[in-house]
Coordinates of C-alpha atoms in Angstrom, one line a residue:
Chain A
M932 CA -129.3 -87.1 60.7
E933 CA -128.5 -90.6 60.1
V934 CA -128.6 -90.2 56.3
V935 CA -126.1 -87.5 56.4
M936 CA -123.8 -89.7 58.6
I937 CA -124.3 -92.6 56.2
I938 CA -123.3 -90.6 53.2
V939 CA -120.1 -89.2 55.2
I940 CA -119.1 -92.8 56.2
G941 CA -119.6 -94.0 52.6
C942 CA -117.1 -91.3 51.4
L943 CA -114.7 -92.4 54.3
F944 CA -115.0 -96.0 53.0
A945 CA -114.4 -95.0 49.3
G946 CA -111.5 -92.8 50.3
A947 CA -110.2 -95.8 52.4
T948 CA -110.5 -98.4 49.7
Y949 CA -108.8 -96.1 47.2
L950 CA -105.9 -95.5 49.5
M951 CA -105.6 -99.3 50.4
L952 CA -105.2 -100.3 46.8
S953 CA -102.3 -97.8 46.1
K954 CA -98.7 -98.8 46.0
S955 CA -97.1 -96.8 48.9
L956 CA -97.1 -98.4 52.3
L957 CA -97.8 -95.0 54.1
R958 CA -100.9 -94.5 51.9
I959 CA -102.2 -98.0 52.8
I960 CA -101.8 -97.3 56.5
I961 CA -103.6 -93.9 56.0
G962 CA -106.3 -96.0 54.4
T963 CA -106.6 -98.4 57.2
G964 CA -106.8 -95.3 59.5
L965 CA -109.7 -94.0 57.6
L966 CA -111.5 -97.4 57.3
S967 CA -111.4 -97.7 61.0
H968 CA -112.9 -94.2 61.4
G969 CA -115.5 -95.2 59.1
A970 CA -116.4 -98.5 61.1
H971 CA -116.5 -96.5 64.3
L972 CA -118.7 -93.8 62.9
L973 CA -120.9 -96.5 61.5
L974 CA -121.2 -98.2 64.9
L975 CA -122.3 -94.9 66.4
T976 CA -124.8 -94.3 63.6
M977 CA -126.2 -97.7 63.7
G978 CA -126.8 -97.5 67.4
G979 CA -129.1 -94.7 66.7
L980 CA -128.7 -90.8 66.8
K981 CA -131.9 -89.9 68.5
K982 CA -131.5 -87.0 70.9
G983 CA -130.9 -87.6 74.6
A984 CA -128.9 -86.9 77.5
P985 CA -125.1 -88.1 77.6
P986 CA -125.3 -91.6 79.4
L987 CA -124.4 -90.2 82.9
L988 CA -126.9 -91.0 85.6
D989 CA -126.2 -87.8 87.6
V990 CA -127.7 -85.8 84.5
Q991 CA -131.3 -85.9 85.3
A992 CA -133.2 -86.6 81.9
E993 CA -136.0 -88.5 80.4
H994 CA -134.0 -90.1 77.7
Y995 CA -130.3 -90.9 77.4
V996 CA -128.4 -92.0 74.4
D997 CA -127.7 -95.7 73.9
P998 CA -124.5 -96.4 76.0
V999 CA -123.6 -99.8 74.3
P1000 CA -122.5 -98.5 71.0
Q1001 CA -120.2 -96.1 72.8
A1002 CA -118.5 -98.8 74.7
L1003 CA -118.2 -100.8 71.7
I1004 CA -116.4 -98.1 69.8
L1005 CA -114.2 -97.4 72.8
T1006 CA -113.0 -101.0 72.6
A1007 CA -112.8 -100.8 68.9
I1008 CA -110.8 -97.5 69.0
V1009 CA -108.1 -98.8 71.3
I1010 CA -107.7 -102.2 69.4
S1011 CA -107.2 -100.3 66.2
F1012 CA -104.8 -97.9 67.8
G1013 CA -102.8 -100.9 69.0
V1014 CA -102.8 -102.6 65.6
T1015 CA -102.1 -99.1 63.7
A1016 CA -99.0 -98.5 66.0
F1017 CA -97.7 -102.0 65.4
L1018 CA -98.3 -101.5 61.6
L1019 CA -96.4 -98.3 61.7
V1020 CA -93.5 -99.7 63.3
L1021 CA -93.6 -102.7 60.9
A1022 CA -93.7 -100.3 57.9
Y1023 CA -90.6 -98.4 59.4
R1024 CA -88.8 -101.7 59.9
S1025 CA -89.5 -102.9 56.5
Y1026 CA -88.2 -99.5 55.0
Q1027 CA -85.0 -100.0 56.9
E1028 CA -84.6 -103.6 56.0
I1029 CA -86.0 -103.8 52.4
G1030 CA -85.2 -100.3 51.5
T1031 CA -88.5 -99.5 49.7
D1032 CA -92.0 -98.5 50.7
N1033 CA -93.5 -99.8 47.3
I1034 CA -95.7 -102.8 48.1
E1035 CA -95.3 -104.0 44.6
Q1036 CA -91.7 -104.6 45.1
M1037 CA -92.2 -106.6 48.2
R1038 CA -92.3 -109.9 46.8
G1039 CA -90.2 -112.9 46.0
K1040 CA -88.8 -115.4 48.3
E1041 CA -85.3 -116.5 49.2
D1042 CA -85.8 -120.1 48.1
H1043 CA -86.9 -120.5 44.3
D1044 CA -86.5 -123.3 41.9
Chain B
M990 CA -118.8 -125.3 89.7
T991 CA -119.6 -123.2 86.6
N992 CA -116.5 -121.4 86.6
A993 CA -114.9 -124.3 84.8
V994 CA -115.6 -122.5 81.4
I995 CA -113.2 -119.8 82.1
F996 CA -110.1 -121.8 83.0
P997 CA -109.0 -122.4 79.4
I998 CA -108.9 -118.7 79.0
A999 CA -107.5 -117.7 82.3
I1000 CA -104.7 -120.3 82.5
P1001 CA -102.8 -119.3 79.4
L1002 CA -103.6 -115.5 80.2
T1003 CA -102.2 -115.9 83.8
T1004 CA -99.2 -117.7 82.3
A1005 CA -98.5 -115.1 79.7
V1006 CA -98.5 -112.3 82.3
I1007 CA -96.2 -114.3 84.6
L1008 CA -93.8 -115.0 81.7
M1009 CA -93.5 -111.2 81.1
F1010 CA -91.7 -111.0 84.3
C1011 CA -89.1 -113.6 83.7
V1012 CA -88.0 -113.1 80.2
K1013 CA -84.3 -113.1 81.2
S1014 CA -84.3 -116.7 82.2
L1015 CA -85.2 -119.0 79.2
K1016 CA -85.3 -122.0 81.6
A1017 CA -87.9 -120.6 83.8
Q1018 CA -89.9 -119.6 80.8
K1019 CA -89.8 -123.1 79.3
M1020 CA -90.7 -124.7 82.6
I1021 CA -93.7 -122.3 83.3
S1022 CA -95.1 -122.8 79.7
L1023 CA -94.7 -126.7 80.0
V1024 CA -96.6 -126.8 83.3
S1025 CA -99.2 -124.3 82.1
A1026 CA -99.7 -126.3 78.9
G1027 CA -100.2 -129.4 81.0
V1028 CA -102.7 -127.9 83.3
L1029 CA -104.6 -126.4 80.3
I1030 CA -105.1 -130.2 78.9
A1031 CA -106.3 -131.2 82.2
A1032 CA -108.9 -128.2 82.3
G1033 CA -109.9 -129.1 78.8
A1034 CA -110.5 -132.7 79.6
W1035 CA -112.3 -131.9 82.9
L1036 CA -114.4 -129.3 80.8
V1037 CA -115.5 -132.1 78.4
R1038 CA -116.3 -134.5 81.1
L1039 CA -118.3 -131.8 82.8
V1040 CA -120.3 -130.9 79.7
D1041 CA -120.8 -134.6 79.1
H1042 CA -122.2 -135.3 82.6
E1043 CA -124.1 -132.0 83.5
G1044 CA -125.0 -130.6 80.0
M1045 CA -123.9 -127.3 78.5
Q1046 CA -121.9 -125.1 80.9
K1047 CA -122.4 -121.2 80.9
L1048 CA -120.9 -118.6 82.8
D1049 CA -122.6 -115.1 83.2
V1050 CA -119.5 -112.9 83.7
G1051 CA -120.0 -110.6 86.8
N1052 CA -123.6 -112.2 87.5
W1053 CA -125.2 -110.2 84.9
P1054 CA -128.0 -112.1 83.3
A1055 CA -127.6 -113.5 79.9
P1056 CA -128.5 -110.9 77.2
F1057 CA -127.2 -108.0 79.3
G1058 CA -123.7 -109.2 80.3
I1059 CA -121.1 -111.3 78.6
T1060 CA -121.8 -114.9 78.7
L1061 CA -119.2 -117.5 78.2
V1062 CA -120.7 -120.7 76.8
S1063 CA -119.2 -124.1 76.5
D1064 CA -121.2 -126.7 74.7
M1065 CA -119.6 -130.1 73.6
L1066 CA -118.1 -128.4 70.4
S1067 CA -116.4 -125.7 72.1
A1068 CA -115.2 -128.1 75.0
L1069 CA -113.8 -130.5 72.4
L1070 CA -112.1 -127.7 70.3
V1071 CA -110.6 -126.3 73.6
L1072 CA -109.2 -129.7 74.5
T1073 CA -107.9 -130.1 71.0
T1074 CA -106.3 -126.5 71.1
S1075 CA -104.4 -127.6 74.3
M1076 CA -103.1 -130.5 73.0
I1077 CA -101.8 -128.7 69.9
A1078 CA -100.4 -126.0 72.1
L1079 CA -98.4 -128.5 74.3
A1080 CA -97.1 -130.0 71.0
C1081 CA -96.1 -126.8 69.4
L1082 CA -94.6 -125.8 72.6
L1083 CA -92.2 -128.9 72.6
Y1084 CA -91.4 -128.2 69.0
S1085 CA -90.5 -124.6 69.8
F1086 CA -88.1 -125.9 72.6
F1087 CA -86.0 -127.6 70.0
T1088 CA -86.4 -125.5 67.1
I1089 CA -86.5 -121.8 68.2
D1090 CA -83.0 -120.4 69.0
S1091 CA -82.4 -118.9 72.4
K1092 CA -81.8 -115.4 71.3
Q1093 CA -85.1 -115.2 69.5
A1094 CA -87.0 -117.2 72.4
S1095 CA -85.7 -114.8 74.9
M1096 CA -87.6 -111.9 73.1
Y1097 CA -91.1 -112.6 74.6
Y1098 CA -91.7 -115.6 72.2
Y1099 CA -93.4 -117.7 74.7
V1100 CA -95.5 -114.7 75.8
F1101 CA -96.9 -114.2 72.4
F1102 CA -97.5 -118.0 72.2
Q1103 CA -99.6 -117.9 75.3
F1104 CA -101.6 -115.0 74.2
L1105 CA -102.3 -116.7 70.9
I1106 CA -103.8 -119.6 72.8
V1107 CA -105.9 -117.1 75.0
G1108 CA -107.5 -115.8 71.8
V1109 CA -108.2 -119.0 70.4
N1110 CA -109.7 -120.5 73.3
G1111 CA -111.7 -117.4 74.0
A1112 CA -113.0 -117.4 70.4
F1113 CA -114.2 -121.0 70.9
T1114 CA -115.8 -120.3 74.3
T1115 CA -117.5 -116.9 73.9
G1116 CA -121.3 -116.4 73.7
D1117 CA -121.1 -112.7 72.6
I1118 CA -120.6 -111.5 69.1
F1119 CA -118.6 -108.5 70.0
N1120 CA -116.7 -110.4 72.4
L1121 CA -115.7 -112.7 69.6
F1122 CA -114.4 -109.9 67.8
V1123 CA -112.2 -109.0 70.8
F1124 CA -110.8 -112.5 70.9
Y1125 CA -110.4 -112.5 67.3
E1126 CA -108.1 -109.4 67.8
V1127 CA -106.3 -111.1 70.7
M1128 CA -105.4 -114.0 68.4
L1129 CA -104.6 -111.8 65.5
M1130 CA -102.2 -109.4 67.3
S1131 CA -100.3 -112.4 68.8
S1132 CA -100.2 -113.9 65.4
Y1133 CA -98.8 -110.7 63.8
A1134 CA -96.1 -110.6 66.6
L1135 CA -95.2 -114.4 66.1
L1136 CA -95.2 -113.9 62.3
V1137 CA -92.7 -111.2 62.3
H1138 CA -90.7 -112.7 65.2
G1139 CA -87.0 -112.9 64.1
G1140 CA -87.5 -110.0 61.8
T1141 CA -85.9 -111.4 58.5
K1142 CA -86.8 -109.7 55.1
I1143 CA -89.4 -112.2 54.1
Q1144 CA -91.3 -112.1 57.4
L1145 CA -91.3 -108.3 57.3
Q1146 CA -92.9 -108.2 53.8
E1147 CA -95.4 -111.0 54.3
T1148 CA -96.4 -109.8 57.8
M1149 CA -97.1 -106.4 56.1
K1150 CA -99.5 -108.0 53.7
Y1151 CA -101.0 -110.3 56.3
M1152 CA -101.7 -107.4 58.7
V1153 CA -103.3 -105.2 56.1
I1154 CA -105.7 -108.0 55.0
N1155 CA -106.5 -108.6 58.6
V1156 CA -106.9 -105.0 59.7
F1157 CA -109.3 -104.9 56.6
S1158 CA -111.3 -107.9 57.7
S1159 CA -111.4 -106.6 61.4
A1160 CA -113.1 -103.4 60.1
L1161 CA -115.5 -105.5 58.1
F1162 CA -116.4 -107.4 61.3
V1163 CA -116.9 -104.2 63.2
I1164 CA -119.1 -103.0 60.4
A1165 CA -121.0 -106.4 60.4
V1166 CA -121.6 -106.1 64.2
G1167 CA -122.8 -102.5 63.8
Y1168 CA -125.5 -103.6 61.2
L1169 CA -126.7 -106.6 63.3
Y1170 CA -127.0 -104.4 66.3
A1171 CA -129.2 -101.9 64.3
V1172 CA -131.3 -104.6 63.2
T1173 CA -131.7 -106.7 66.3
G1174 CA -130.5 -104.4 69.2
T1175 CA -128.5 -107.2 70.9
L1176 CA -125.0 -108.7 70.9
N1177 CA -125.6 -112.0 72.8
M1178 CA -125.6 -114.9 70.2
A1179 CA -128.5 -116.9 71.9
H1180 CA -130.5 -113.5 72.1
L1181 CA -129.6 -112.7 68.6
A1182 CA -130.9 -116.1 67.4
V1183 CA -134.3 -115.5 69.3
R1184 CA -134.6 -112.0 67.8
I1185 CA -133.7 -113.2 64.2
S1186 CA -136.2 -116.0 64.2
Q1187 CA -138.9 -113.5 65.2
A1188 CA -137.7 -110.8 62.7
D1189 CA -139.9 -110.2 59.6
N1190 CA -137.4 -108.2 57.6
T1191 CA -135.3 -111.2 56.6
A1192 CA -133.6 -109.7 53.4
V1193 CA -131.4 -107.3 55.4
L1194 CA -130.5 -110.2 57.7
T1195 CA -129.4 -112.3 54.7
V1196 CA -127.2 -109.4 53.6
I1197 CA -125.6 -109.2 57.1
C1198 CA -125.2 -113.1 57.1
L1199 CA -123.1 -112.7 53.9
L1200 CA -121.1 -109.9 55.3
F1201 CA -120.3 -112.3 58.1
L1202 CA -119.4 -115.1 55.5
I1203 CA -116.9 -112.7 54.0
V1204 CA -115.4 -111.8 57.4
F1205 CA -115.1 -115.4 58.5
G1206 CA -114.0 -116.5 55.0
L1207 CA -111.2 -114.0 55.2
K1208 CA -110.1 -115.4 58.4
G1209 CA -110.7 -119.1 57.6
A1210 CA -109.4 -118.9 53.9
L1211 CA -112.2 -119.8 52.0
F1212 CA -112.3 -119.2 48.2
P1213 CA -112.1 -116.3 47.1
F1214 CA -110.5 -114.9 50.2
Y1215 CA -107.7 -117.4 50.7
V1216 CA -105.1 -115.7 48.6
W1217 CA -103.3 -114.0 51.6
M1218 CA -102.5 -117.4 53.1
P1219 CA -99.8 -119.2 50.7
G1220 CA -97.5 -116.0 51.2
A1221 CA -98.1 -115.2 54.8
Y1222 CA -97.7 -118.9 55.7
S1223 CA -94.4 -119.2 53.8
A1224 CA -92.7 -116.7 56.1
P1225 CA -92.5 -118.1 59.7
P1226 CA -90.5 -120.7 61.5
S1227 CA -91.9 -124.2 61.5
A1228 CA -93.0 -124.2 65.1
V1229 CA -95.1 -121.0 64.6
L1230 CA -96.4 -122.3 61.3
A1231 CA -97.7 -125.4 62.7
L1232 CA -99.6 -123.4 65.4
F1233 CA -101.1 -121.2 62.7
G1234 CA -102.0 -124.0 60.5
G1235 CA -103.6 -126.0 63.3
L1236 CA -105.6 -123.3 64.9
L1237 CA -106.1 -120.0 63.1
T1238 CA -108.1 -120.9 60.0
K1239 CA -110.0 -123.3 62.2
V1240 CA -111.4 -120.4 64.4
G1241 CA -112.8 -119.0 61.2
V1242 CA -114.3 -122.3 60.3
Y1243 CA -115.8 -122.5 63.8
S1244 CA -117.3 -119.1 63.6
I1245 CA -119.1 -120.0 60.4
L1246 CA -120.2 -123.2 61.9
R1247 CA -121.5 -121.2 65.0
T1248 CA -123.2 -118.4 63.2
F1249 CA -124.7 -120.5 60.4
S1250 CA -126.2 -123.1 62.6
L1251 CA -127.3 -121.0 65.5
I1252 CA -127.9 -117.3 64.3
F1253 CA -128.6 -117.1 60.6
R1254 CA -131.3 -119.8 60.0
Q1255 CA -133.7 -117.3 58.5
D1256 CA -133.1 -118.0 54.8
V1257 CA -131.1 -121.3 54.8
G1258 CA -131.9 -122.2 51.1
Y1259 CA -130.1 -119.0 49.7
T1260 CA -127.2 -118.5 52.3
H1261 CA -126.2 -122.2 52.5
T1262 CA -126.2 -122.7 48.8
I1263 CA -123.8 -119.8 48.5
L1264 CA -121.6 -121.4 51.1
A1265 CA -121.8 -124.8 49.4
W1266 CA -120.6 -123.1 46.2
L1267 CA -117.8 -121.3 47.8
A1268 CA -116.7 -124.4 49.8
I1269 CA -116.5 -126.5 46.6
A1270 CA -114.5 -123.7 44.8
T1271 CA -112.3 -123.7 47.9
V1272 CA -111.7 -127.5 47.6
V1273 CA -111.0 -127.3 44.0
F1274 CA -108.5 -124.6 44.2
G1275 CA -106.9 -126.0 47.3
V1276 CA -106.1 -129.3 45.5
I1277 CA -104.9 -127.6 42.4
G1278 CA -102.4 -125.6 44.7
A1279 CA -101.4 -128.7 46.5
V1280 CA -100.7 -130.7 43.2
A1281 CA -99.1 -127.8 41.4
Y1282 CA -96.2 -127.0 43.8
R1283 CA -93.0 -128.6 44.5
D1284 CA -92.3 -126.7 47.7
M1285 CA -93.4 -128.8 50.6
R1286 CA -94.6 -126.0 52.7
Q1287 CA -96.9 -124.8 49.8
I1288 CA -98.3 -128.3 49.5
A1289 CA -99.0 -128.4 53.1
I1290 CA -100.5 -124.7 53.0
Y1291 CA -102.8 -125.7 50.0
N1292 CA -103.8 -128.9 51.9
I1293 CA -105.2 -126.6 54.7
V1294 CA -107.3 -124.7 52.0
A1295 CA -108.8 -127.8 50.6
A1296 CA -109.7 -129.2 54.1
V1297 CA -111.3 -125.9 55.0
G1298 CA -113.4 -126.3 52.0
V1299 CA -114.4 -129.7 52.9
M1300 CA -115.6 -128.6 56.3
A1301 CA -117.4 -125.6 54.9
F1302 CA -119.2 -128.0 52.6
G1303 CA -120.2 -130.1 55.5
I1304 CA -121.5 -127.0 57.3
S1305 CA -123.6 -126.0 54.2
L1306 CA -125.5 -129.3 54.2
M1307 CA -127.2 -128.6 57.7
T1308 CA -128.1 -132.1 58.5
E1309 CA -127.1 -133.5 61.9
E1310 CA -125.0 -136.2 60.1
S1311 CA -123.2 -133.6 58.1
M1312 CA -122.7 -131.6 61.3
E1313 CA -121.1 -134.8 62.8
G1314 CA -119.0 -135.4 59.9
T1315 CA -117.7 -131.7 59.9
I1316 CA -116.8 -131.9 63.7
F1317 CA -114.9 -135.4 63.2
Y1318 CA -113.0 -133.7 60.2
L1319 CA -112.5 -130.4 62.0
L1320 CA -110.9 -132.0 65.1
Q1321 CA -108.7 -134.5 63.1
D1322 CA -107.5 -131.7 60.7
M1323 CA -106.4 -129.5 63.4
V1324 CA -104.2 -132.3 64.7
M1325 CA -103.0 -133.5 61.5
K1326 CA -102.2 -130.2 59.9
T1327 CA -100.0 -129.3 62.9
A1328 CA -98.3 -132.7 62.6
L1329 CA -97.9 -132.2 58.9
F1330 CA -96.1 -128.8 59.5
F1331 CA -93.9 -130.4 62.1
I1332 CA -92.9 -133.1 59.6
V1333 CA -92.3 -130.7 56.8
G1334 CA -90.2 -128.5 59.1
A1335 CA -88.1 -131.5 60.1
I1336 CA -87.4 -132.6 56.6
A1337 CA -86.5 -129.0 55.6
Y1338 CA -84.1 -128.8 58.6
V1339 CA -82.5 -131.9 57.4
A1340 CA -82.3 -131.1 53.9
G1341 CA -81.8 -127.3 54.2
T1342 CA -84.7 -126.6 51.6
N1343 CA -88.2 -126.9 51.2
Q1344 CA -88.0 -127.7 47.5
L1345 CA -88.8 -131.2 46.5
G1346 CA -86.2 -132.9 44.0
R1347 CA -83.1 -131.3 45.6
F1348 CA -82.6 -134.3 47.9
S1349 CA -83.9 -137.8 48.2
G1350 CA -83.4 -141.0 49.9
L1351 CA -84.3 -139.9 53.5
L1352 CA -85.7 -143.4 54.2
G1353 CA -82.1 -144.9 54.8
S1354 CA -81.0 -142.5 57.4
Y1355 CA -84.3 -141.3 58.9
P1356 CA -86.6 -144.2 58.8
L1357 CA -89.0 -142.9 61.6
L1358 CA -89.3 -139.5 59.9
S1359 CA -90.1 -141.0 56.6
W1360 CA -92.8 -143.4 57.8
T1361 CA -94.5 -140.5 59.7
V1362 CA -94.7 -138.8 56.2
F1363 CA -96.4 -141.9 54.9
L1364 CA -98.6 -142.2 57.9
S1365 CA -99.8 -138.6 57.6
A1366 CA -100.5 -138.9 53.9
L1367 CA -103.0 -141.9 54.7
A1368 CA -104.5 -140.1 57.6
L1369 CA -105.0 -136.8 55.6
S1370 CA -106.6 -138.3 52.7
G1371 CA -109.0 -140.4 54.8
I1372 CA -107.8 -144.0 54.3
P1373 CA -110.2 -146.1 56.5
P1374 CA -108.3 -147.1 59.7
F1375 CA -106.9 -143.5 60.2
S1376 CA -108.5 -140.4 61.4
G1377 CA -109.6 -138.6 58.2
F1378 CA -112.0 -141.3 57.1
I1379 CA -115.0 -141.1 59.2
G1380 CA -115.5 -137.4 59.0
K1381 CA -115.3 -137.3 55.2
A1382 CA -117.6 -140.5 55.0
L1383 CA -120.1 -138.9 57.0
I1384 CA -120.1 -135.7 55.0
I1385 CA -120.2 -137.4 51.8
R1386 CA -123.1 -139.8 52.9
A1387 CA -125.1 -136.6 54.0
A1388 CA -124.4 -135.1 50.6
F1389 CA -125.6 -138.2 48.8
E1390 CA -128.7 -138.3 51.0
K1391 CA -129.4 -134.5 50.1
G1392 CA -128.9 -135.4 46.4
Q1393 CA -125.8 -133.3 45.8
L1394 CA -123.9 -136.0 43.9
L1395 CA -121.7 -133.6 42.0
F1396 CA -120.4 -131.8 45.0
A1397 CA -119.9 -135.1 46.8
L1398 CA -117.9 -136.5 44.0
V1399 CA -115.6 -133.3 43.9
V1400 CA -115.1 -134.1 47.7
L1401 CA -114.1 -137.7 46.9
L1402 CA -111.9 -136.8 44.0
S1403 CA -110.2 -134.2 46.2
S1404 CA -109.2 -136.9 48.7
L1405 CA -107.3 -138.6 46.0
L1406 CA -105.3 -135.5 45.0
V1407 CA -104.6 -134.7 48.6
L1408 CA -103.1 -138.2 48.7
Y1409 CA -101.3 -137.6 45.6
S1410 CA -99.7 -134.4 47.0
V1411 CA -98.6 -135.7 50.2
M1412 CA -97.2 -139.0 48.6
K1413 CA -95.3 -136.8 46.3
I1414 CA -93.5 -135.5 49.5
F1415 CA -92.9 -139.1 50.6
I1416 CA -91.8 -140.5 47.3
Q1417 CA -89.6 -137.7 46.2
S1418 CA -87.8 -137.1 49.5
C1419 CA -87.8 -140.5 51.1
W1420 CA -87.2 -142.9 48.1
G1421 CA -84.2 -143.1 45.7
E1422 CA -80.6 -142.7 46.4
A1423 CA -79.4 -140.6 49.4
R1424 CA -78.2 -137.3 48.3
G1425 CA -78.6 -133.7 49.1
Y1426 CA -78.9 -133.9 52.9
E1427 CA -76.8 -134.2 56.0
Q1428 CA -76.9 -136.1 59.0
K1429 CA -78.5 -134.0 61.7
R1430 CA -79.8 -134.7 65.2
V1431 CA -83.5 -134.6 64.9
A1432 CA -84.4 -137.0 67.7
P1433 CA -86.1 -134.5 69.9
L1434 CA -88.5 -133.5 67.2
Y1435 CA -89.9 -136.9 67.0
V1436 CA -91.5 -136.4 70.4
P1437 CA -94.3 -134.0 69.2
I1438 CA -94.5 -135.4 65.9
V1439 CA -95.1 -139.1 67.2
A1440 CA -97.4 -137.7 70.1
L1441 CA -99.7 -135.9 67.6
L1442 CA -99.7 -138.8 65.0
S1443 CA -100.5 -141.5 67.6
L1444 CA -103.3 -139.1 68.8
A1445 CA -104.6 -139.0 65.3
V1446 CA -104.3 -142.8 64.8
L1447 CA -106.0 -143.3 68.2
Y1448 CA -108.8 -140.9 67.1
G1449 CA -109.3 -142.9 63.9
V1450 CA -109.2 -146.3 65.5
G1451 CA -111.1 -145.3 68.5
A1452 CA -113.8 -143.5 66.6
E1453 CA -116.4 -145.6 68.7
F1454 CA -115.2 -144.0 71.8
V1455 CA -115.3 -140.3 70.7
R1456 CA -118.5 -140.7 68.7
P1457 CA -120.8 -140.1 71.6
Y1458 CA -119.3 -136.8 72.4
I1459 CA -119.2 -135.7 68.7
A1460 CA -122.9 -136.8 68.4
Q1461 CA -123.7 -134.8 71.4
A1462 CA -122.0 -131.6 69.9
A1463 CA -123.7 -132.3 66.6
A1464 CA -127.0 -132.6 68.4
T1465 CA -126.7 -129.0 69.9
L1466 CA -125.7 -127.6 66.5
A1467 CA -128.6 -129.3 64.6
D1468 CA -131.1 -128.0 67.2
P1469 CA -130.1 -124.6 68.4
S1470 CA -133.1 -124.4 70.8
M1471 CA -131.1 -126.2 73.6
Y1472 CA -128.3 -123.6 73.3
I1473 CA -130.7 -120.8 73.5
E1474 CA -132.6 -122.1 76.5
S1475 CA -129.6 -122.9 78.4
V1476 CA -128.0 -119.5 77.8
L1477 CA -131.3 -117.4 78.4
K1478 CA -132.9 -119.4 81.3
E1479 CA -133.4 -117.7 84.6

């Protein structure tokens, strides 16, 4: 099971890298979304995918799945959610102010010699 | 009382929450921030004293014993860094009072400021690798907000790039933590160190170690990961830039120092050689940038890169002496880089430009400002009575003892070029005929500048006084068993 997950995560990372290297801001942000999906799935996979009950103590079971990676993922999800929301608003603002969503054109300073 | 460890995090956090409720009154915000910065310094000094008298302080949050809960650990290194951070915070706060205009300051500026201090102090104090990630995010999110605060074109475009780089490196951090958890099954740093010292599969640990080096190198601006920095740091106002230059990259350096001395000791020959090469390349590229530019800000930014390289080189040597030198250099560099950005900001305010050559002759109208440039050039390059000397001297001596003559010579030569780059600011802006600037009132700006510079001079002159503290910090780094025992006991 882990092998399948790792291949899928690898594809997510490849897609994310490809998108993050493109010119359009929106594609880059979609890339960061895919990247965080990949990272979160990787956390889940690396914690182990052995079969067990969900980590609830009122479910009587021999084995439970590891609760630590789930807590880590939940933390990482809200953090990346906050950052992505900020990033999207920032992209919207820079589209309004600079008038382009092409990262190649976002260069140059006011003060040049 | 073991709760002493949490005050450097709790004080700015509480302040930030209180400040959110009084954004309307700028006066109240300034007063509250000022009081809180003062209390923070007192808490930092108290923590240093406590660690000195009673040994390493740890706090198991929520009374869960060490590997199972989050542990906050303050050894001498963390305590000293927290104290330095709070002093820099106070200086930056004073500088902000005078330079950030009231419209911008009333848009939650001081709230973000306090959250940045929370993140930095938390990252210096935590004993848990995932908690370190969370504090990194606290710090980075506030830095995004402060970087774009004001919303000019250049800030928007540079924040965009800075954010994308940091989102990428944060994802890499999560991935590295995931791998580490899969191999060791723990997140507590002391417990990780124990598990890794017992592990037999060291090759995968070396790979994870290098992944962490990439993550912290991206945060701390090591070669070849420093390329985001010159652009991002050219955008924000001087007060924010001084805060970033003093604190943000140094958290990356601290993380490398902590992980390479405590956790990843399984294959020192390989990992630390890579770190040494990266460090030397960082020094070289840093001084090339510092010499190349005529823009005062860029000169100061590339000086950060060069200094990060020197510190990383000190870490890579892994002797007690080199650790001592690195800590000496780290503390003075935080103070001096903040002071340098203050000075550059004050000159740019007077001259209306960052470009050297468009103005000259400041010495006549602004003698104090000019002499602070001169003094900071001496302190940054490490002229003996000033602060930069002893750190670099210890690092170079350790390098000679380990037989790395070439690297030691590069570090020595870099001091010369750092001196040249800052002297270039002094000569081109302070000497010559008076032209290209106006008479402006800069007197209030002298308060934080002179405070930080006198701190740096005292630090250099009173090295005998601070040395016992730093030796204590270096001893815990050189021998991690003390750290491990005090965290995992009971």
